[in-house]
């Protein structure tokens, strides 16, 4: 099975160990899960941004005083 060695400073390693302990995971499991969680987070953010863009006009119409309309940009919105 492939593996990799990652170099941390003493302070970085202590911070990673503390984060792993806070989640109740071993250091190995915590470090393994980080890129997978980041991938899921990025996917969620992309979806949320796309959803927001699709519904921005509805929001602007329903709440005209809450946010500048979607068609306003730059200095006009400020």
Short mmCIF file of C-alpha atoms in Angstrom, two decimals:
data_model
loop_
_atom_site.label_atom_id
_atom_site.label_comp_id
_atom_site.label_asym_id
_atom_site.label_seq_id
_atom_site.Cartn_x
_atom_site.Cartn_y
_atom_site.Cartn_z
CA UNK A 1 0.00 0.00 0.00
CA UNK A 2 1.41 3.43 -0.90
CA UNK A 3 2.43 5.75 1.91
CA UNK A 4 4.25 9.02 2.38
CA UNK A 5 6.45 10.66 4.92
CA UNK A 6 5.49 14.16 5.94
CA UNK A 7 7.84 16.46 7.81
CA UNK A 8 6.44 18.71 10.54
CA UNK A 9 8.11 21.08 12.95
CA UNK A 10 7.71 20.11 16.60
CA UNK A 11 5.07 22.81 17.01
CA UNK A 12 3.16 21.73 13.90
CA UNK A 13 3.19 18.09 14.94
CA UNK A 14 1.91 18.97 18.40
CA UNK A 15 -0.92 20.99 16.85
CA UNK A 16 -1.84 18.10 14.54
CA UNK A 17 -1.74 15.66 17.46
CA UNK A 18 -4.01 17.93 19.48
CA UNK A 19 -6.46 18.22 16.58
CA UNK A 20 -6.49 14.42 16.16
CA UNK A 21 -7.09 13.92 19.87
CA UNK A 22 -9.91 16.48 19.82
CA UNK A 23 -11.65 14.38 17.16
CA UNK A 24 -10.92 11.13 18.99
CA UNK A 25 -8.77 9.82 16.14
CA UNK A 26 -5.31 8.43 15.87
CA UNK A 27 -2.74 10.71 14.29
CA UNK A 28 -2.53 8.38 11.28
CA UNK A 29 -6.31 8.34 10.75
CA UNK A 30 -6.61 12.09 11.21
CA UNK A 31 -3.88 12.86 8.65
CA UNK A 32 -5.38 10.30 6.26
CA UNK A 33 -8.82 11.90 6.49
CA UNK A 34 -7.72 15.53 5.97
CA UNK A 35 -7.45 15.55 2.15
CA UNK A 36 -10.68 13.59 1.84
CA UNK A 37 -12.51 16.09 4.04
CA UNK A 38 -11.02 18.98 2.09
CA UNK A 39 -12.24 17.44 -1.16
CA UNK A 40 -15.76 17.14 0.29
CA UNK A 41 -15.61 20.71 1.61
CA UNK A 42 -14.60 22.08 -1.78
CA UNK A 43 -17.38 20.14 -3.48
CA UNK A 44 -19.90 21.55 -0.99
CA UNK A 45 -18.64 25.12 -1.48
CA UNK A 46 -18.83 24.80 -5.28
CA UNK A 47 -22.42 23.54 -5.02
CA UNK A 48 -23.40 26.25 -2.53
CA UNK A 49 -21.95 29.01 -4.72
CA UNK A 50 -23.71 27.65 -7.81
CA UNK A 51 -27.00 27.38 -5.89
CA UNK A 52 -26.61 30.94 -4.62
CA UNK A 53 -25.94 32.24 -8.11
CA UNK A 54 -29.02 30.43 -9.44
CA UNK A 55 -31.26 31.91 -6.74
CA UNK A 56 -29.72 35.37 -6.32
CA UNK A 57 -32.44 37.14 -8.34
CA UNK A 58 -35.15 35.51 -6.22
CA UNK A 59 -33.44 36.63 -3.04
CA UNK A 60 -32.92 40.17 -4.33
CA UNK A 61 -36.61 40.37 -5.25
CA UNK A 62 -37.81 38.97 -1.94
CA UNK A 63 -35.43 41.04 0.22
CA UNK A 64 -34.59 44.21 -1.69
CA UNK A 65 -33.16 45.99 1.36
CA UNK A 66 -30.91 43.12 2.48
CA UNK A 67 -28.36 42.99 -0.34
CA UNK A 68 -27.55 44.98 -3.43
CA UNK A 69 -29.29 43.60 -6.52
CA UNK A 70 -27.30 41.07 -8.51
CA UNK A 71 -27.00 43.35 -11.53
CA UNK A 72 -25.17 46.07 -9.55
CA UNK A 73 -21.40 45.80 -9.50
CA UNK A 74 -18.28 47.72 -8.57
CA UNK A 75 -18.68 51.26 -7.24
CA UNK A 76 -22.44 51.21 -7.75
CA UNK A 77 -22.82 48.46 -5.13
CA UNK A 78 -20.59 50.26 -2.62
#
